Amino acid sequence: MLRLLVWHLMVIAAALIPSAAVPQPAPQRIVAIGDLHGDFEAWRAIAAAAGIADAKGQWTGGNATLVQVGDVVDRGPDSLKIIQDLMRLQKEAPRRGGRVVALLGNHEAMMMTDDMRYVHPGEYAAFADRDSKGRRDRNYEINKTAIEAAYRARTPDMSAAAIKEEWMKITPLGKIEYTLAWRPDGELGRWALDNPAVVKLGDSLFVHGGISSAYASQSVEDINRKVSTALKTRNAAPTAIINDPQGPLWYRGLVVRNDSDAATVAPVPPGSTVAPTILEEIDMVLRNYGVKRIVVGHTPTREGIIEGAGGKLWRTDSAISRAYGGKLTYLEIIGDRVTAHEVPRPASKPWSTQ
């Protein structure tokens, strides 16, 4: 009778625990791929070498888990092709016992808030269709008064013809469609909102930039909820979690410290008077999230994947994209064994700058 009572109490207690707090079994195999920045050929080569997807982008990873650590977009011309692959794999992998996690990077957040300063022209061209010219012309006419006012606020004597010519130059065909796709209700915006900023898998914590001491006391669920809210509202405030230099999408302080770069300056934790060192901050994150290692992207190096702090930090941004000219790599985690792999770069045509 006592055993039965204890069992019922355990069942009730388990039911009261939030599902997110219940420990999940660690994946048998995890493959992490760093920042891709529009390099579709590099992505396909890495995915094939890692046994995650074949030459056609179909899932071949079995029960493995793929984590792409963010920053698929910008710098290169073919992020749409990569995202389409990831979208498809996110549906295919679970049918075979696998999983695909596409983390949010700071560049995905930039797209959601209309910060297009690093967009390759090829990204816009991928969204152009037969009505793009007419759509652009109509957009100009509808907003003509506001556009002219904005230009003349900077250059009072600028003619209407010169304003239109300049606006058309900075609004290439496909840009309007690209911008709309990244709105919260757009195809790519909806996809981004479905993706997390932080994920914990077994003994590993994955995040694009890093977890600073300002966020280390917050749960994975809380961070992801705040990021999602900021993206939905397209919050461009510098203090918003998606723009905060010490937030999970931008922070580099687990890798380097530089007083002139706010994204590398560690905040002073509550109850303390001094900022932690890199090792102290890494240990704080490991302890608070109950993991053995942190896997990040965001801070590029052409040297390949870098192991830091005695295996507690793994940097996967090996400047994969041809825009940077680094190495094609992926990180493999099987139990406690963590292995960095390098992949030959495939031959391909030069990217157009037009």
Tab-separated table of C-alpha atoms in Angstrom:
chain	number	residue	atom	x	y	z
A	1	MET	CA	0.000	0.000	0.000
A	2	LEU	CA	2.837	2.359	0.880
A	3	ARG	CA	4.597	1.558	-2.412
A	4	LEU	CA	1.406	2.303	-4.325
A	5	LEU	CA	0.991	5.631	-2.518
A	6	VAL	CA	4.594	6.600	-3.241
A	7	TRP	CA	4.171	5.671	-6.898
A	8	HIS	CA	1.025	7.821	-7.199
A	9	LEU	CA	2.817	10.751	-5.571
A	10	MET	CA	5.701	10.384	-8.029
A	11	VAL	CA	3.279	10.382	-10.969
A	12	ILE	CA	1.524	13.499	-9.667
A	13	ALA	CA	4.854	15.264	-9.052
A	14	ALA	CA	6.060	14.455	-12.546
A	15	ALA	CA	2.855	15.840	-14.001
A	16	LEU	CA	3.398	19.114	-12.161
A	17	ILE	CA	6.923	19.593	-13.564
A	18	PRO	CA	6.944	21.732	-16.723
A	19	SER	CA	7.687	19.539	-19.734
A	20	ALA	CA	10.703	21.708	-20.626
A	21	ALA	CA	12.259	20.914	-17.242
A	22	VAL	CA	12.115	17.140	-17.725
A	23	PRO	CA	15.584	15.955	-18.838
A	24	GLN	CA	15.625	14.799	-22.441
A	25	PRO	CA	17.809	11.894	-23.575
A	26	ALA	CA	21.002	12.970	-25.310
A	27	PRO	CA	21.095	12.364	-29.071
A	28	GLN	CA	23.354	9.471	-30.052
A	29	ARG	CA	25.138	11.684	-32.569
A	30	ILE	CA	25.174	15.452	-32.976
A	31	VAL	CA	26.583	17.290	-35.970
A	32	ALA	CA	27.083	21.043	-35.557
A	33	ILE	CA	27.770	23.295	-38.545
A	34	GLY	CA	28.859	26.912	-38.165
A	35	ASP	CA	27.970	30.131	-39.957
A	36	LEU	CA	27.267	29.521	-43.663
A	37	HIS	CA	26.605	33.066	-44.910
A	38	GLY	CA	24.991	32.249	-48.214
A	39	ASP	CA	27.457	29.607	-49.424
A	40	PHE	CA	25.184	26.858	-50.705
A	41	GLU	CA	27.954	24.734	-52.248
A	42	ALA	CA	29.853	24.715	-48.959
A	43	TRP	CA	26.726	23.722	-47.048
A	44	ARG	CA	25.957	20.803	-49.375
A	45	ALA	CA	29.593	19.615	-49.241
A	46	ILE	CA	29.671	19.670	-45.438
A	47	ALA	CA	26.268	18.003	-45.094
A	48	ALA	CA	27.319	15.190	-47.446
A	49	ALA	CA	30.700	14.665	-45.734
A	50	ALA	CA	28.984	14.539	-42.338
A	51	GLY	CA	26.496	11.948	-43.604
A	52	ILE	CA	23.586	14.264	-42.833
A	53	ALA	CA	22.244	14.836	-46.350
A	54	ASP	CA	23.004	13.545	-49.822
A	55	ALA	CA	23.955	15.489	-52.939
A	56	LYS	CA	20.288	16.386	-53.485
A	57	GLY	CA	19.855	17.643	-49.943
A	58	GLN	CA	17.793	14.654	-48.767
A	59	TRP	CA	18.174	13.510	-45.146
A	60	THR	CA	20.626	10.627	-44.694
A	61	GLY	CA	21.477	11.209	-41.040
A	62	GLY	CA	19.301	8.493	-39.518
A	63	ASN	CA	18.734	9.273	-35.837
A	64	ALA	CA	21.403	11.963	-35.684
A	65	THR	CA	20.720	15.578	-34.707
A	66	LEU	CA	21.965	18.398	-36.899
A	67	VAL	CA	22.507	21.812	-35.330
A	68	GLN	CA	23.177	24.717	-37.664
A	69	VAL	CA	24.360	27.466	-35.314
A	70	GLY	CA	22.888	30.455	-37.177
A	71	ASP	CA	23.944	33.114	-39.681
A	72	VAL	CA	22.803	31.328	-42.819
A	73	VAL	CA	22.138	34.699	-44.449
A	74	ASP	CA	24.174	37.689	-45.671
A	75	ARG	CA	27.631	37.932	-47.293
A	76	GLY	CA	26.876	35.280	-49.944
A	77	PRO	CA	24.143	34.966	-52.616
A	78	ASP	CA	22.444	31.656	-51.884
A	79	SER	CA	20.987	31.664	-48.391
A	80	LEU	CA	17.499	30.954	-49.771
A	81	LYS	CA	18.698	27.606	-51.151
A	82	ILE	CA	20.243	26.690	-47.784
A	83	ILE	CA	17.105	27.693	-45.891
A	84	GLN	CA	14.945	25.655	-48.266
A	85	ASP	CA	17.182	22.651	-47.568
A	86	LEU	CA	16.923	23.195	-43.812
A	87	MET	CA	13.160	23.587	-43.998
A	88	ARG	CA	12.835	20.317	-45.852
A	89	LEU	CA	15.258	18.496	-43.553
A	90	GLN	CA	13.401	19.728	-40.484
A	91	LYS	CA	10.415	17.769	-41.808
A	92	GLU	CA	12.309	14.749	-43.169
A	93	ALA	CA	14.654	14.020	-40.261
A	94	PRO	CA	11.983	13.204	-37.625
A	95	ARG	CA	10.480	10.573	-39.934
A	96	ARG	CA	13.781	8.698	-39.632
A	97	GLY	CA	14.354	9.353	-35.954
A	98	GLY	CA	16.559	12.403	-36.480
A	99	ARG	CA	16.232	16.098	-35.807
A	100	VAL	CA	17.346	19.365	-37.387
A	101	VAL	CA	17.817	22.463	-35.222
A	102	ALA	CA	18.439	25.756	-37.025
A	103	LEU	CA	19.554	28.311	-34.449
A	104	LEU	CA	18.910	32.012	-34.863
A	105	GLY	CA	21.976	34.114	-35.550
A	106	ASN	CA	22.368	37.863	-35.322
A	107	HIS	CA	22.091	38.109	-39.113
A	108	GLU	CA	18.682	36.398	-39.136
A	109	ALA	CA	17.576	38.927	-36.515
A	110	MET	CA	18.942	41.736	-38.692
A	111	MET	CA	16.771	40.540	-41.586
A	112	MET	CA	13.717	40.560	-39.322
A	113	THR	CA	14.389	44.184	-38.341
A	114	ASP	CA	15.152	45.435	-41.880
A	115	ASP	CA	18.919	45.754	-41.354
A	116	MET	CA	20.034	44.810	-44.855
A	117	ARG	CA	23.523	46.322	-44.891
A	118	TYR	CA	25.334	42.986	-45.555
A	119	VAL	CA	22.891	41.447	-48.027
A	120	HIS	CA	24.546	40.120	-51.192
A	121	PRO	CA	22.830	41.285	-54.427
A	122	GLY	CA	22.239	37.639	-55.295
A	123	GLU	CA	19.921	37.317	-52.319
A	124	TYR	CA	17.555	39.889	-53.817
A	125	ALA	CA	17.837	38.404	-57.292
A	126	ALA	CA	16.656	35.034	-55.930
A	127	PHE	CA	13.317	36.634	-55.041
A	128	ALA	CA	12.749	38.511	-58.300
A	129	ASP	CA	9.857	37.396	-60.501
A	130	ARG	CA	8.133	38.603	-63.670
A	131	ASP	CA	6.175	41.231	-61.729
A	132	SER	CA	9.098	42.596	-59.711
A	133	LYS	CA	9.631	45.634	-61.928
A	134	GLY	CA	5.967	46.575	-61.885
A	135	ARG	CA	5.793	45.959	-58.135
A	136	ARG	CA	8.808	48.189	-57.566
A	137	ASP	CA	7.364	50.953	-59.778
A	138	ARG	CA	4.026	50.827	-57.968
A	139	ASN	CA	5.786	50.914	-54.611
A	140	TYR	CA	7.664	54.035	-55.637
A	141	GLU	CA	4.561	55.848	-56.845
A	142	ILE	CA	2.617	54.990	-53.698
A	143	ASN	CA	5.428	56.258	-51.462
A	144	LYS	CA	6.745	58.993	-53.762
A	145	THR	CA	5.947	61.921	-51.469
A	146	ALA	CA	7.611	60.339	-48.430
A	147	ILE	CA	10.644	59.195	-50.468
A	148	GLU	CA	11.225	62.642	-51.958
A	149	ALA	CA	10.848	64.271	-48.534
A	150	ALA	CA	13.431	61.911	-47.042
A	151	TYR	CA	15.968	62.598	-49.809
A	152	ARG	CA	15.430	66.360	-49.733
A	153	ALA	CA	15.901	66.415	-45.974
A	154	ARG	CA	19.520	65.522	-46.775
A	155	THR	CA	19.876	67.252	-50.159
A	156	PRO	CA	17.298	70.067	-50.481
A	157	ASP	CA	17.901	70.835	-54.161
A	158	MET	CA	17.773	67.212	-55.376
A	159	SER	CA	15.453	66.863	-58.388
A	160	ALA	CA	12.560	64.411	-58.551
A	161	ALA	CA	14.265	62.558	-61.415
A	162	ALA	CA	17.536	62.212	-59.468
A	163	ILE	CA	15.669	60.982	-56.395
A	164	LYS	CA	13.842	58.331	-58.383
A	165	GLU	CA	17.051	57.187	-60.079
A	166	GLU	CA	18.855	56.887	-56.740
A	167	TRP	CA	15.955	55.050	-55.084
A	168	MET	CA	15.729	52.580	-57.947
A	169	LYS	CA	19.470	51.967	-57.664
A	170	ILE	CA	19.250	51.017	-53.975
A	171	THR	CA	16.061	48.998	-54.554
A	172	PRO	CA	17.124	46.266	-56.998
A	173	LEU	CA	14.541	43.866	-58.365
A	174	GLY	CA	13.668	41.322	-55.700
A	175	LYS	CA	14.501	43.540	-52.715
A	176	ILE	CA	10.874	44.355	-51.942
A	177	GLU	CA	9.960	40.659	-52.092
A	178	TYR	CA	12.995	39.723	-49.971
A	179	THR	CA	12.088	42.283	-47.336
A	180	LEU	CA	8.485	41.080	-47.181
A	181	ALA	CA	9.628	37.448	-46.884
A	182	TRP	CA	11.473	38.318	-43.661
A	183	ARG	CA	8.483	40.010	-42.014
A	184	PRO	CA	6.996	37.994	-39.125
A	185	ASP	CA	4.156	36.868	-41.412
A	186	GLY	CA	6.463	36.191	-44.374
A	187	GLU	CA	7.788	32.790	-45.427
A	188	LEU	CA	11.263	33.279	-43.970
A	189	GLY	CA	10.047	35.276	-40.983
A	190	ARG	CA	7.702	32.464	-39.939
A	191	TRP	CA	10.557	29.986	-40.273
A	192	ALA	CA	12.829	32.144	-38.137
A	193	LEU	CA	10.174	32.455	-35.440
A	194	ASP	CA	9.959	28.670	-35.237
A	195	ASN	CA	13.706	28.405	-34.541
A	196	PRO	CA	15.352	28.771	-31.114
A	197	ALA	CA	18.211	31.019	-30.064
A	198	VAL	CA	19.535	28.489	-27.549
A	199	VAL	CA	19.190	24.723	-27.329
A	200	LYS	CA	20.453	22.200	-24.799
A	201	LEU	CA	21.149	18.690	-26.091
A	202	GLY	CA	22.491	16.261	-23.525
A	203	ASP	CA	25.710	17.710	-22.093
A	204	SER	CA	26.019	20.428	-24.746
A	205	LEU	CA	24.592	23.938	-24.952
A	206	PHE	CA	24.343	25.490	-28.419
A	207	VAL	CA	24.039	29.245	-29.001
A	208	HIS	CA	25.068	31.472	-31.881
A	209	GLY	CA	27.040	34.148	-30.035
A	210	GLY	CA	27.359	33.200	-26.406
A	211	ILE	CA	25.691	33.368	-23.012
A	212	SER	CA	26.968	36.263	-20.925
A	213	SER	CA	26.655	36.568	-17.164
A	214	ALA	CA	23.733	38.934	-17.785
A	215	TYR	CA	21.697	36.025	-19.178
A	216	ALA	CA	23.264	32.976	-17.507
A	217	SER	CA	20.621	32.873	-14.770
A	218	GLN	CA	17.777	32.724	-17.318
A	219	SER	CA	16.440	29.407	-18.541
A	220	VAL	CA	16.727	28.275	-22.147
A	221	GLU	CA	12.959	28.595	-22.403
A	222	ASP	CA	12.940	32.169	-21.086
A	223	ILE	CA	15.685	33.275	-23.471
A	224	ASN	CA	13.955	31.712	-26.457
A	225	ARG	CA	10.624	33.259	-25.494
A	226	LYS	CA	12.157	36.742	-25.194
A	227	VAL	CA	13.954	36.370	-28.531
A	228	SER	CA	10.733	35.257	-30.228
A	229	THR	CA	8.807	38.207	-28.794
A	230	ALA	CA	11.459	40.677	-29.941
A	231	LEU	CA	11.439	39.210	-33.455
A	232	LYS	CA	7.631	39.245	-33.685
A	233	THR	CA	7.537	42.917	-32.746
A	234	ARG	CA	10.592	43.674	-34.902
A	235	ASN	CA	12.162	45.372	-31.914
A	236	ALA	CA	15.058	47.522	-33.118
A	237	ALA	CA	15.919	48.966	-29.692
A	238	PRO	CA	19.622	48.550	-28.806
A	239	THR	CA	18.626	47.009	-25.476
A	240	ALA	CA	16.345	44.363	-26.997
A	241	ILE	CA	17.663	40.833	-26.506
A	242	ILE	CA	18.123	40.384	-30.266
A	243	ASN	CA	20.309	43.507	-30.464
A	244	ASP	CA	21.970	43.532	-27.041
A	245	PRO	CA	25.779	43.227	-27.463
A	246	GLN	CA	25.744	41.002	-24.370
A	247	GLY	CA	22.767	38.995	-25.617
A	248	PRO	CA	22.892	35.441	-27.014
A	249	LEU	CA	23.002	36.460	-30.679
A	250	TRP	CA	25.867	38.954	-30.434
A	251	TYR	CA	28.028	38.168	-27.398
A	252	ARG	CA	31.670	37.231	-28.069
A	253	GLY	CA	32.928	37.507	-24.491
A	254	LEU	CA	33.325	33.756	-24.090
A	255	VAL	CA	35.934	33.927	-26.858
A	256	VAL	CA	37.730	37.264	-26.515
A	257	ARG	CA	37.734	40.457	-24.464
A	258	ASN	CA	38.222	43.932	-25.938
A	259	ASP	CA	37.118	47.074	-24.115
A	260	SER	CA	36.446	48.839	-27.421
A	261	ASP	CA	33.905	46.180	-28.480
A	262	ALA	CA	30.769	46.057	-26.317
A	263	ALA	CA	30.006	42.530	-27.535
A	264	THR	CA	33.142	41.258	-25.801
A	265	VAL	CA	32.773	43.082	-22.482
A	266	ALA	CA	31.450	40.822	-19.746
A	267	PRO	CA	28.731	42.334	-17.559
A	268	VAL	CA	29.111	42.347	-13.782
A	269	PRO	CA	26.839	39.594	-12.418
A	270	PRO	CA	24.226	40.391	-9.764
A	271	GLY	CA	25.751	40.328	-6.284
A	272	SER	CA	29.277	40.920	-7.587
A	273	THR	CA	31.430	44.010	-8.035
A	274	VAL	CA	33.690	42.747	-10.810
A	275	ALA	CA	33.130	41.158	-14.191
A	276	PRO	CA	34.123	37.489	-14.504
A	277	THR	CA	37.099	36.348	-16.520
A	278	ILE	CA	36.451	34.287	-19.648
A	279	LEU	CA	37.041	31.025	-17.788
A	280	GLU	CA	34.898	32.121	-14.855
A	281	GLU	CA	32.065	33.081	-17.166
A	282	ILE	CA	32.280	29.812	-19.094
A	283	ASP	CA	32.183	27.870	-15.818
A	284	MET	CA	29.189	29.938	-14.689
A	285	VAL	CA	27.279	29.029	-17.849
A	286	LEU	CA	28.217	25.342	-17.605
A	287	ARG	CA	27.142	25.214	-13.977
A	288	ASN	CA	23.872	27.101	-14.443
A	289	TYR	CA	22.750	25.001	-17.398
A	290	GLY	CA	24.140	21.685	-16.190
A	291	VAL	CA	26.261	20.999	-19.275
A	292	LYS	CA	29.877	20.065	-20.031
A	293	ARG	CA	30.438	22.235	-23.088
A	294	ILE	CA	29.197	25.283	-24.975
A	295	VAL	CA	29.142	25.294	-28.788
A	296	VAL	CA	29.089	28.699	-30.498
A	297	GLY	CA	29.473	30.333	-33.896
A	298	HIS	CA	29.576	34.066	-34.667
A	299	THR	CA	33.289	34.748	-34.036
A	300	PRO	CA	35.068	33.651	-37.230
A	301	THR	CA	38.546	32.224	-37.619
A	302	ARG	CA	40.183	30.759	-40.713
A	303	GLU	CA	42.085	28.254	-38.580
A	304	GLY	CA	39.165	25.831	-38.408
A	305	ILE	CA	37.088	24.739	-35.443
A	306	ILE	CA	38.765	25.795	-32.211
A	307	GLU	CA	38.571	24.029	-28.872
A	308	GLY	CA	38.845	26.357	-25.880
A	309	ALA	CA	38.964	26.188	-22.090
A	310	GLY	CA	40.003	22.558	-22.071
A	311	GLY	CA	37.056	21.363	-24.159
A	312	LYS	CA	34.458	23.507	-22.408
A	313	LEU	CA	34.013	25.838	-25.398
A	314	TRP	CA	33.899	24.891	-29.077
A	315	ARG	CA	33.982	27.550	-31.812
A	316	THR	CA	32.382	26.349	-35.052
A	317	ASP	CA	32.608	29.524	-37.150
A	318	SER	CA	35.564	28.586	-39.326
A	319	ALA	CA	34.797	31.322	-41.890
A	320	ILE	CA	33.086	28.678	-44.035
A	321	SER	CA	31.606	31.038	-46.607
A	322	ARG	CA	33.664	31.960	-49.649
A	323	ALA	CA	33.026	35.537	-48.568
A	324	TYR	CA	35.593	34.857	-45.834
A	325	GLY	CA	37.705	32.141	-47.464
A	326	GLY	CA	38.055	29.927	-44.405
A	327	LYS	CA	37.743	26.167	-43.936
A	328	LEU	CA	34.747	23.914	-44.424
A	329	THR	CA	34.185	22.143	-41.115
A	330	TYR	CA	31.704	20.412	-38.850
A	331	LEU	CA	31.758	19.347	-35.226
A	332	GLU	CA	30.695	15.835	-34.252
A	333	ILE	CA	29.597	14.899	-30.731
A	334	ILE	CA	29.069	11.261	-29.787
A	335	GLY	CA	28.733	10.830	-26.047
A	336	ASP	CA	31.776	12.485	-24.489
A	337	ARG	CA	33.779	12.288	-27.715
A	338	VAL	CA	33.945	15.614	-29.552
A	339	THR	CA	35.661	15.676	-32.941
A	340	ALA	CA	36.312	18.525	-35.361
A	341	HIS	CA	36.255	17.565	-39.052
A	342	GLU	CA	37.510	19.440	-42.111
A	343	VAL	CA	35.971	19.041	-45.581
A	344	PRO	CA	37.552	19.886	-48.979
A	345	ARG	CA	36.072	22.983	-50.598
A	346	PRO	CA	34.239	22.119	-53.836
A	347	ALA	CA	35.174	23.865	-57.054
A	348	SER	CA	32.553	26.385	-58.114
A	349	LYS	CA	32.071	29.480	-60.229
A	350	PRO	CA	32.983	32.886	-58.755
A	351	TRP	CA	30.133	34.761	-57.152
A	352	SER	CA	28.704	37.634	-59.135
A	353	THR	CA	28.767	41.024	-57.424
A	354	GLN	CA	25.814	42.262	-59.456
